[in-house]
Short mmCIF file of C-alpha atoms in Angstrom, two decimals:
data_model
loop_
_atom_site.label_atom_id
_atom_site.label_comp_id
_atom_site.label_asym_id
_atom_site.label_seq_id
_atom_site.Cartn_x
_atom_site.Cartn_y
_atom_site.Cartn_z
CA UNK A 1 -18.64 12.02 -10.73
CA UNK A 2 -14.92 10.05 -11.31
CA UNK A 3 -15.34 8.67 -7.27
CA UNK A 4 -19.29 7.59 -8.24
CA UNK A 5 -17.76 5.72 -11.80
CA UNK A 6 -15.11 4.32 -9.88
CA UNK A 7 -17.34 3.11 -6.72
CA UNK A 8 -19.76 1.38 -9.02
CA UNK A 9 -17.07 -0.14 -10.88
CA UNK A 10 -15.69 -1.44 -7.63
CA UNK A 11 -18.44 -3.28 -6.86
CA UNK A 12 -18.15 -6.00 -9.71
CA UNK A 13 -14.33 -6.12 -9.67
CA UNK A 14 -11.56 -7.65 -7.07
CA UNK A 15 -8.22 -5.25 -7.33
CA UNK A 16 -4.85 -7.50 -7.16
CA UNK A 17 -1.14 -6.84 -8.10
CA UNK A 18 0.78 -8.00 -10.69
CA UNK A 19 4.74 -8.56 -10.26
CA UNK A 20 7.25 -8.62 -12.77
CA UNK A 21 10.17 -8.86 -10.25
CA UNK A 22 12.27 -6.70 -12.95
CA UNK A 23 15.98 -5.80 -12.65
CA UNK A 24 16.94 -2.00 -12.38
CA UNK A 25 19.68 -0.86 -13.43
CA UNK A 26 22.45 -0.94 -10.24
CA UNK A 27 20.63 -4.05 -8.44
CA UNK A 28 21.47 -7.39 -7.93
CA UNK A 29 18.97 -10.55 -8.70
CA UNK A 30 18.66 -11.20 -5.55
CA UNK A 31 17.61 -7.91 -4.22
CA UNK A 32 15.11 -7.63 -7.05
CA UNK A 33 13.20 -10.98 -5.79
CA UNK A 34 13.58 -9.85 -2.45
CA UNK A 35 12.21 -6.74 -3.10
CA UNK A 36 9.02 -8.43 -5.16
CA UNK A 37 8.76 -10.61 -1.93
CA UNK A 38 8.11 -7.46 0.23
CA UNK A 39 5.70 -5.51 -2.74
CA UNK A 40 3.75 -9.12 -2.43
CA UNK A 41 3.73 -8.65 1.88
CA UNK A 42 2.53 -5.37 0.62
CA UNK A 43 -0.40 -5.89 -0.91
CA UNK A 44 -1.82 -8.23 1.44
CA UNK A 45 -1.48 -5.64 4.18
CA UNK A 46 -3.14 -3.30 1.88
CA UNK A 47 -6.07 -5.33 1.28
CA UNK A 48 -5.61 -6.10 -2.50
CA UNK A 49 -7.52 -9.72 -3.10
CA UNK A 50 -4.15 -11.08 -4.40
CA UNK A 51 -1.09 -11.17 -6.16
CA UNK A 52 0.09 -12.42 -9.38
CA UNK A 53 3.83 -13.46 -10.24
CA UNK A 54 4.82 -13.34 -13.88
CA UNK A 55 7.60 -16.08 -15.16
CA UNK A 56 10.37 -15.44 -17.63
CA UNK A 57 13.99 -17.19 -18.64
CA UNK A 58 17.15 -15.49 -19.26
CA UNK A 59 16.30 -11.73 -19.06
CA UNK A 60 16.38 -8.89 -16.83
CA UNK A 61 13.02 -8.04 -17.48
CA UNK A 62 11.89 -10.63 -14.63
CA UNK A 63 14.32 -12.49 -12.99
CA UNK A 64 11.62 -15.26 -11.42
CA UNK A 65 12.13 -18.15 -13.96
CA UNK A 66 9.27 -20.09 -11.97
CA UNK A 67 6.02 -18.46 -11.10
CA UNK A 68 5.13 -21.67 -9.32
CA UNK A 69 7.57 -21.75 -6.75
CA UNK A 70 7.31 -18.36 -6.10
CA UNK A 71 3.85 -18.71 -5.71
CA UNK A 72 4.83 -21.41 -3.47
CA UNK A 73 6.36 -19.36 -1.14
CA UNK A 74 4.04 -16.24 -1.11
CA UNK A 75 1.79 -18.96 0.08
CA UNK A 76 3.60 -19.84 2.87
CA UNK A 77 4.05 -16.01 3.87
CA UNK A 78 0.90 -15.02 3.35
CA UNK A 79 -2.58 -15.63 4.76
CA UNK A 80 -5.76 -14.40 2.90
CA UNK A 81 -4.71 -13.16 -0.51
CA UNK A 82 -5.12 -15.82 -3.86
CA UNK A 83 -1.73 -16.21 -5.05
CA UNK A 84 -1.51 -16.70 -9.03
CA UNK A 85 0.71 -17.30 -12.05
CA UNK A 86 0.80 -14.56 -14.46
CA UNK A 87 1.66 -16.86 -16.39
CA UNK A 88 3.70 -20.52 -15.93
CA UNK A 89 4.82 -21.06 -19.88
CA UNK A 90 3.16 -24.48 -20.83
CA UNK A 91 5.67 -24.53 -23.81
CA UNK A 92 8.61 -25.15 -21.67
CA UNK A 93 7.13 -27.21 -19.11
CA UNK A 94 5.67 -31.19 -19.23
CA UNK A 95 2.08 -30.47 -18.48
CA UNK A 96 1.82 -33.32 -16.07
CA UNK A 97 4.21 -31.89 -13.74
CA UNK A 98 2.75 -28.57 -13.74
CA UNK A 99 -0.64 -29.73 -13.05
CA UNK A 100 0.98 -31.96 -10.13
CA UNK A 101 2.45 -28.63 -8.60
CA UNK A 102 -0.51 -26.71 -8.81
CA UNK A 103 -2.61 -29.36 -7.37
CA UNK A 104 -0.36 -29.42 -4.39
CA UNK A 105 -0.27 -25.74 -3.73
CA UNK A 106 -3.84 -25.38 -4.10
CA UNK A 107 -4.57 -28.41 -1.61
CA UNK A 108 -2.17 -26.95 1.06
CA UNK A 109 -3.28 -23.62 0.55
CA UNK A 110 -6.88 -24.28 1.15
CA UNK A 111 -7.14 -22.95 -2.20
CA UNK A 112 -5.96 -19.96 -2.57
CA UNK A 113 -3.69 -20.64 -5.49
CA UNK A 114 -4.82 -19.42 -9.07
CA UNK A 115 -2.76 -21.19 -12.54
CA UNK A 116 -2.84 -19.07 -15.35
CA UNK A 117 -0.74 -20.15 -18.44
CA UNK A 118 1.00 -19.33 -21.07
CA UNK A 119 1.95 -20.06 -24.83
CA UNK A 120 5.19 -18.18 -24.38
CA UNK A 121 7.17 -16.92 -27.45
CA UNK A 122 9.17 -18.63 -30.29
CA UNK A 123 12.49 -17.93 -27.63
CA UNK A 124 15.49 -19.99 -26.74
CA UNK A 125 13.92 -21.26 -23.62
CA UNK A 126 12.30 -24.14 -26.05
CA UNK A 127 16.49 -24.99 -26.93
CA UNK A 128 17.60 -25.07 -23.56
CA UNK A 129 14.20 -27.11 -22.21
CA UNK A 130 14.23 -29.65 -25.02
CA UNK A 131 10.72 -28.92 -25.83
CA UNK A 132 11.34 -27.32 -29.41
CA UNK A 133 9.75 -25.08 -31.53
CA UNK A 134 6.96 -27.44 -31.79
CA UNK A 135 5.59 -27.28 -28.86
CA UNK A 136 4.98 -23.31 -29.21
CA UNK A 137 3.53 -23.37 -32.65
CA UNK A 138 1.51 -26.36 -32.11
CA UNK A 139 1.55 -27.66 -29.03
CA UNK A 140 -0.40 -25.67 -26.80
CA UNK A 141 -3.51 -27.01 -27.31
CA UNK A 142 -2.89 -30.79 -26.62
CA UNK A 143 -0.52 -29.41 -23.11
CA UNK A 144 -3.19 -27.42 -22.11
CA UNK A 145 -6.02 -30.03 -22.32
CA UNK A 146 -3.87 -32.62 -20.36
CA UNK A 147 -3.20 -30.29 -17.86
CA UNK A 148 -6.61 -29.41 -17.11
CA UNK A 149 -7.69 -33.08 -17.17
CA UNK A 150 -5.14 -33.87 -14.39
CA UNK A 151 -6.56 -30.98 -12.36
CA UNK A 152 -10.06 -31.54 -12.96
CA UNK A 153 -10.97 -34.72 -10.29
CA UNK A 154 -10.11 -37.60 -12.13
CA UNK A 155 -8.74 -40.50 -10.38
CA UNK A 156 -6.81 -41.37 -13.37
CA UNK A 157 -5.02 -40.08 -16.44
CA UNK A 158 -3.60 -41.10 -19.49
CA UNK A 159 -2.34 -39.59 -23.09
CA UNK A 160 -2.58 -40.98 -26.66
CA UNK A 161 -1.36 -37.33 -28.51
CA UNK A 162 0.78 -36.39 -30.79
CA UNK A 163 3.34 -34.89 -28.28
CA UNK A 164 2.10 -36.91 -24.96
CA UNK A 165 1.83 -41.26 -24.94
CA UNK A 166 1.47 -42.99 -21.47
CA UNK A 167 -0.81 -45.03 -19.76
CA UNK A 168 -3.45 -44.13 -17.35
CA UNK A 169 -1.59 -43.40 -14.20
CA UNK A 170 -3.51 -42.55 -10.79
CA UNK A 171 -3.81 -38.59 -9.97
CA UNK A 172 -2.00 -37.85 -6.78
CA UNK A 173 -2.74 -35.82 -4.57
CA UNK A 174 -6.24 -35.60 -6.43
CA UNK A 175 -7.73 -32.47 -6.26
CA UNK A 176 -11.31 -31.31 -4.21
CA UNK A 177 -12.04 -28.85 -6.92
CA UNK A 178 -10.89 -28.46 -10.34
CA UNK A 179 -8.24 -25.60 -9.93
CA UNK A 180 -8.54 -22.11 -11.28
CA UNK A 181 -6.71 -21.76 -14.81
CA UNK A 182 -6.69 -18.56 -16.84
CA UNK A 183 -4.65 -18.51 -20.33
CA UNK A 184 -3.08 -15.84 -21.10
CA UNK A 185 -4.20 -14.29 -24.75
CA UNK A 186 -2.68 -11.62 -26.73
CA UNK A 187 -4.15 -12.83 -30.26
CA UNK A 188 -7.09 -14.72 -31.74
CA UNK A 189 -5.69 -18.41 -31.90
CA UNK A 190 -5.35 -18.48 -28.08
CA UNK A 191 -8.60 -16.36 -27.37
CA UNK A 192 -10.62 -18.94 -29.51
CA UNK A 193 -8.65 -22.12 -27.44
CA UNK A 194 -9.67 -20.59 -24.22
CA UNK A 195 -13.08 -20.00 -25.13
CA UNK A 196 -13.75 -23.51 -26.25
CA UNK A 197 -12.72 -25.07 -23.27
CA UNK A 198 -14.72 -22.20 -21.12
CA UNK A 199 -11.52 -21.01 -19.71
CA UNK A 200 -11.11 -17.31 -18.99
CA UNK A 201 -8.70 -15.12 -19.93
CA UNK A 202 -5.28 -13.11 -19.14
CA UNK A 203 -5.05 -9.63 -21.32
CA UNK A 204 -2.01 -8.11 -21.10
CA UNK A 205 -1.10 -4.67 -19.93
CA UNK A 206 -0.07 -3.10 -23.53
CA UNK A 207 -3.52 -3.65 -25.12
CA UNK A 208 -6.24 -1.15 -25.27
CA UNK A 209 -9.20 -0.95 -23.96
CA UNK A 210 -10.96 -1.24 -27.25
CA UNK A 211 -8.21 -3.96 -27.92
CA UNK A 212 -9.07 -6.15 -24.88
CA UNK A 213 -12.82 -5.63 -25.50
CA UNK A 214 -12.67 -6.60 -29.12
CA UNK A 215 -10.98 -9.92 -28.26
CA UNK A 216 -13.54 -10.42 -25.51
CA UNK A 217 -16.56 -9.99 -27.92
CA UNK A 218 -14.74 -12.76 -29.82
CA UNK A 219 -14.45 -14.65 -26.55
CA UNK A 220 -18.01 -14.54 -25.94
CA UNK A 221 -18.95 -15.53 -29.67
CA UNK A 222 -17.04 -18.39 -29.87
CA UNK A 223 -17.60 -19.79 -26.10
CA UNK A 224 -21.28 -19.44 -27.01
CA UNK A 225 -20.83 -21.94 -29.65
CA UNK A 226 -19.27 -24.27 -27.81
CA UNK A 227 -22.38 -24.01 -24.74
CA UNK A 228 -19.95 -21.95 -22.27
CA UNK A 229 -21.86 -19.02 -20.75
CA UNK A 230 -19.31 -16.50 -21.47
CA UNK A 231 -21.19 -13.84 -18.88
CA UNK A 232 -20.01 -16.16 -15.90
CA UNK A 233 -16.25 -16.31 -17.26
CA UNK A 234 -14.40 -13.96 -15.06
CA UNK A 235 -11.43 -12.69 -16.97
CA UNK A 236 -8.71 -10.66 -15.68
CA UNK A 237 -7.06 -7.55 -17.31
CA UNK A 238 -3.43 -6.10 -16.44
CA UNK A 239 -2.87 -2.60 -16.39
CA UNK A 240 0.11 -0.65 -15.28
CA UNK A 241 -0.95 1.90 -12.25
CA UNK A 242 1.19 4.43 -10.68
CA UNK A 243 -0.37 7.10 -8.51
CA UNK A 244 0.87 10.26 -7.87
CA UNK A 245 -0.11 13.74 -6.72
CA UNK A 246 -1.48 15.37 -10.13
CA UNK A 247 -0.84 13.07 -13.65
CA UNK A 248 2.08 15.17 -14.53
CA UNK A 249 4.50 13.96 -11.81
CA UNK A 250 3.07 10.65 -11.83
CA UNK A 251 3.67 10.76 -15.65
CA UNK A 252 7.58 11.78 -14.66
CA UNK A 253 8.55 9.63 -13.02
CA UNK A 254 7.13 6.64 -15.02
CA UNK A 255 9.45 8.34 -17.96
CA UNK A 256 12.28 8.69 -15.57
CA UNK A 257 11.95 4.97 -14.36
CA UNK A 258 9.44 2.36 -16.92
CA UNK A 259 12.13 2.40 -19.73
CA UNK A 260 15.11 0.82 -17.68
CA UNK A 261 13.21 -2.20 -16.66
CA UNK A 262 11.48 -2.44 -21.05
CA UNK A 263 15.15 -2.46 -21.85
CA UNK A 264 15.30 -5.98 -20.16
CA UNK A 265 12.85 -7.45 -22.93
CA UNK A 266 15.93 -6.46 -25.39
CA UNK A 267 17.56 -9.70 -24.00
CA UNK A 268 14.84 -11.93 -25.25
CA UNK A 269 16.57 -14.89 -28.17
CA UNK A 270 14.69 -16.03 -30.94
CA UNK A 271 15.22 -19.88 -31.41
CA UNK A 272 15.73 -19.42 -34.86
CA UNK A 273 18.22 -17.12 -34.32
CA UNK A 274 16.91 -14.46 -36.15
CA UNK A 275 16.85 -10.77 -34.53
CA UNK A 276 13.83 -9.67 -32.28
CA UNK A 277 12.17 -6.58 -32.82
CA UNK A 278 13.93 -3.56 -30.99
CA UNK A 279 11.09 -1.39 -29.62
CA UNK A 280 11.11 2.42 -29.01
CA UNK A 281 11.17 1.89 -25.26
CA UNK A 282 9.97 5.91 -24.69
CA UNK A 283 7.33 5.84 -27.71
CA UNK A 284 6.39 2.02 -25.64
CA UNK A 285 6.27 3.94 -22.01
CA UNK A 286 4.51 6.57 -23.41
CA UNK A 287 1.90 3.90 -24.85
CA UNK A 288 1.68 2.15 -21.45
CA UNK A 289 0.65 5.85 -19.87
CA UNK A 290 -2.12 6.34 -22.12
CA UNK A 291 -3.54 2.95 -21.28
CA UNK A 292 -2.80 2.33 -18.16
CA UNK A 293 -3.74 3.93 -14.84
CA UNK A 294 -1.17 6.87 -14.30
CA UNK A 295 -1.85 9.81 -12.77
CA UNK A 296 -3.62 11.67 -9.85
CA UNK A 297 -6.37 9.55 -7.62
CA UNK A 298 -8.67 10.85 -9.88
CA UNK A 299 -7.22 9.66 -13.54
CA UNK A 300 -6.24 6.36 -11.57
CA UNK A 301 -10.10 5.76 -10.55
CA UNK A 302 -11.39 7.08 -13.93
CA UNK A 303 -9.19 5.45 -15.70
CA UNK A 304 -9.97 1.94 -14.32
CA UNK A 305 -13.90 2.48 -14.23
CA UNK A 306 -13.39 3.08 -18.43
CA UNK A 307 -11.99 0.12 -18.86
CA UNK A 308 -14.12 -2.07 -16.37
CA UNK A 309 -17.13 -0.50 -18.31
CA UNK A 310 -15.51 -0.91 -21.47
CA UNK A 311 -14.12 -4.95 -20.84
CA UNK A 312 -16.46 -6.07 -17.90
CA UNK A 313 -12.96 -7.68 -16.69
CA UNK A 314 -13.70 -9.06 -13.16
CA UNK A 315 -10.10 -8.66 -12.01
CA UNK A 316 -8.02 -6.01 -12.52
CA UNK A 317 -4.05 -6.91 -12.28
CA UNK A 318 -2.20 -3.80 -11.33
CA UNK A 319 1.42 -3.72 -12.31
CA UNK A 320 2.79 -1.46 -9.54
CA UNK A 321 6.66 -1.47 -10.10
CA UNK A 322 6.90 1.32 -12.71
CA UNK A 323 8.82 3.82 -9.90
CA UNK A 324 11.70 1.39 -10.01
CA UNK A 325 13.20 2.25 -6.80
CA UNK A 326 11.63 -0.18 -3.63
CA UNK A 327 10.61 2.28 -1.30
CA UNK A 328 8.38 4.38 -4.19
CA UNK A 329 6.89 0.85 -5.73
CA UNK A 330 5.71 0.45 -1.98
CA UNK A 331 4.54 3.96 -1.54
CA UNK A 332 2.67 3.43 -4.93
CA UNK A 333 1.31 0.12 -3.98
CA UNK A 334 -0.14 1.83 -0.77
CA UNK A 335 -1.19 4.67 -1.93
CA UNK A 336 -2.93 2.66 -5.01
CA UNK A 337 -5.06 0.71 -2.12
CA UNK A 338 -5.92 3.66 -0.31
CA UNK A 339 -7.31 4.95 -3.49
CA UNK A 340 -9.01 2.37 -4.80
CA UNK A 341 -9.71 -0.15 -2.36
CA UNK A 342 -11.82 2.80 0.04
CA UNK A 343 -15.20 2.65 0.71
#
C-alpha cells in the first residue's frame, strides 16, 4: 500500500536535491564545495530533475556565499537537470544585478536555471554589504518587484522607490521568457507578498506538514484575491531524506552526524548585536526526523506521499547531506533515487 501512495504521488511531483554545502567538523572549505560539486554530478546521474544550492555569509553551516555562481557552474557541468537558488538573499544584493545574472544563466543555459529568493535574516551580512537593516525589514517588497520587472521581457527599466531612483535603462541581454522565481517563505508577511504577485513558494525543511499546508491555504486565499490561480502555482517543499536499511539505523546515524553541521547556524550575528537564539541542536535533529524523510525505503516513500497529499507541493527538495561523511551523502543520494525515482 506505501509503494501504491508513493507511485501516485510520483506522478504529480518532480524529485530534486537540495545542497547546503555544510562544513563538518575536520574538513576544509574547499573540500566541502568540492564535495557539494560531486553530490550535484550525483544527482544528475541519478535522474533527480535538479538541484538546488542554498546561499549563506560567514558560517559553517554553508560555506557557498553565492548561489548564483555556483549555479553558474553546475550549469556548465551539467546537462539536463534545472539548476536553482535555494535561495540568493535579495537583502544583501542590488536587485538589478541579480536579475542581470539570472537572465544570463538562464539564456545560456537554454533555460534550465530556476531564481528563488530570499528575505534573509536581521544578520551582519546587511553591515558588511551596506544594505542595512532597512532593506530586511522593509525592503523586500520594492527589491523583489524590480527584480522581476527586469526579468520579465521589458526592453526597458527604470525605478522611482523609496530604496531604488534611476532612469529607464535598456534590459540587456533581454530575456525570451520571464525567468522562474520562487520566494522563499517561512511566515505570513512573505507568503502574502508572494501570493500577490502569483509567485510560488520555497517552504523550508523544519516546518510541518500541517505547517507548510496551513501557509499554503493562506497562499491560495490571498492569490485568489489578487486573480492568480493558485492551483497552477507550483511550489516547492524541502525536506531532509536519508535512507537507510530499517528507520532505526537511518535514524543513527542522522543523530551521529545532523548536529555537527546545525552547530554551524551558532555562528550566525545579529546586526544589532544582540545574541541569537541557541537551539537544542539534538531536540532540533530529532524534530527534522519526525518531519522529514528518514528511514527505511518504505518510511522514505510514505513519508513523502503524506506530505505531497497533505501540501500538493509540486517539487520536493531533498536535503541529502545529513550522513556528513562524502562517500555516505552519495550512497544516500543514490540509494534515495533508486527508491523514489523507480517505476
Amino acid at each position: 500500500m506505501t509503494a501504491d501512495l508513493w507511485r501516485e504521488a510520483r506522478r504529480a511531483v518532480d524529485l530534486h536535491v537540495f545542497l547546503l554545502a555544510g562544513q563538518q567538523s575536520g574538513t576544509s572549505h574547499s573540500e566541502t564545495l568540492a564535495a557539494a560539486i560531486e553530490y550535484a554530478l550525483a544527482a544528475e546521474e541519478a535522474g533527480f530533475a535538479g538541484v538546488w544550492m542554498a546561499e549563506h555569509h560567514f558560517i559553517r553551516y554553508g560555506v557557498c556565499p553565492s548561489a548564483v555562481a555556483f549555479a553558474a557552474h553546475l550549469l556548465g557541468r551539467t546537462s539536463r537537470v534545472t539548476v536553482g537558488t535555494a535561495a540568493a538573499i535579495l537583502s544583501t544584493r542590488h536587485p538589478v544585478a541579480l536579475a542581470e545574472e539570472a537572465v544570463l544563466l538562464d539564456e545560456m543555459s537554454g533555460g534550465r536555471f530556476a531564481l528563488g529568493v530570499a528575505r534573509g535574516g536581521p544578520w551582519v551580512d546587511l553591515e558588511v554589504f551596506g544594505t542595512g537593516l532597512g532593506r530586511y525589514t522593509d525592503g523586500f517588497a520594492e527589491s523583489l518587484d524590480l527584480l522581476l520587472a527586469w526579468t520579465s521581457g521589458r526592453e526597458a527599466v527604470g525605478a522611482d522607490g523609496p530604496l531604488f531612483r534611476f532612469r529607464p535603462v535598456d534590459v540587456v541581454p533581454r530575456p525570451r521568457r520571464q525567468v522562474p522565481v520562487r520566494v522563499a517563505a517561512t511566515g505570513a508577511a512573505t507568503v502574502d507578498l508572494a501570493a500577490r504577485r502569483g509567485l510560488p513558494l520555497l517552504l523550508g525543511m523544519h516546518a510541518t506538514d500541517a505547517e507548510k499546508a496551513s501557509m499554503l491555504a493562506r497562499y491560495a486565499q490571498v492569490a485568489a484575491s489578487c486573480g492568480h490561480d493558485p492551483a497552477t502555482v507550483e511550489h516547492a517543499s524541502v525536506h531532509l531524506a536519508h535512507i537507510g536499511d530499517d528507520d532505526d539505523s537511518a535514524g543513527e546515524v542522522v543523530r551521529r552526524c545532523l548536529p555537527g553541521l546545525l552547530a554551524g547556524t551558532r555562528g550566525y550575528v545579529r546586526i544589532d548585536g544582540s545574541a541569537s537564539a541557541r537551539r537544542d541542536l539534538a531536540a532540533y535533529t530529532e524534530h527534522l526526523i519526525g518531519v522529514g524523510a528518514v528511514g527505511s525505503p518504505a518510511t522514505c516513500r510514505r513519508r513523502l506521499a503524506s506530505s505531497v497529499a497533505a501540501t500538493g507541493a509540486r517539487h520536493l527538495l531533498l536535503m541529502v547531506e545529513a550522513a556528513g561523511e562524502p562517500r555516505r551523502v552519495t550512497a544516500n543520494l543514490r540509494r534515495l533515487a533508486a527508491t523514489l525515482l523507480a517505476d
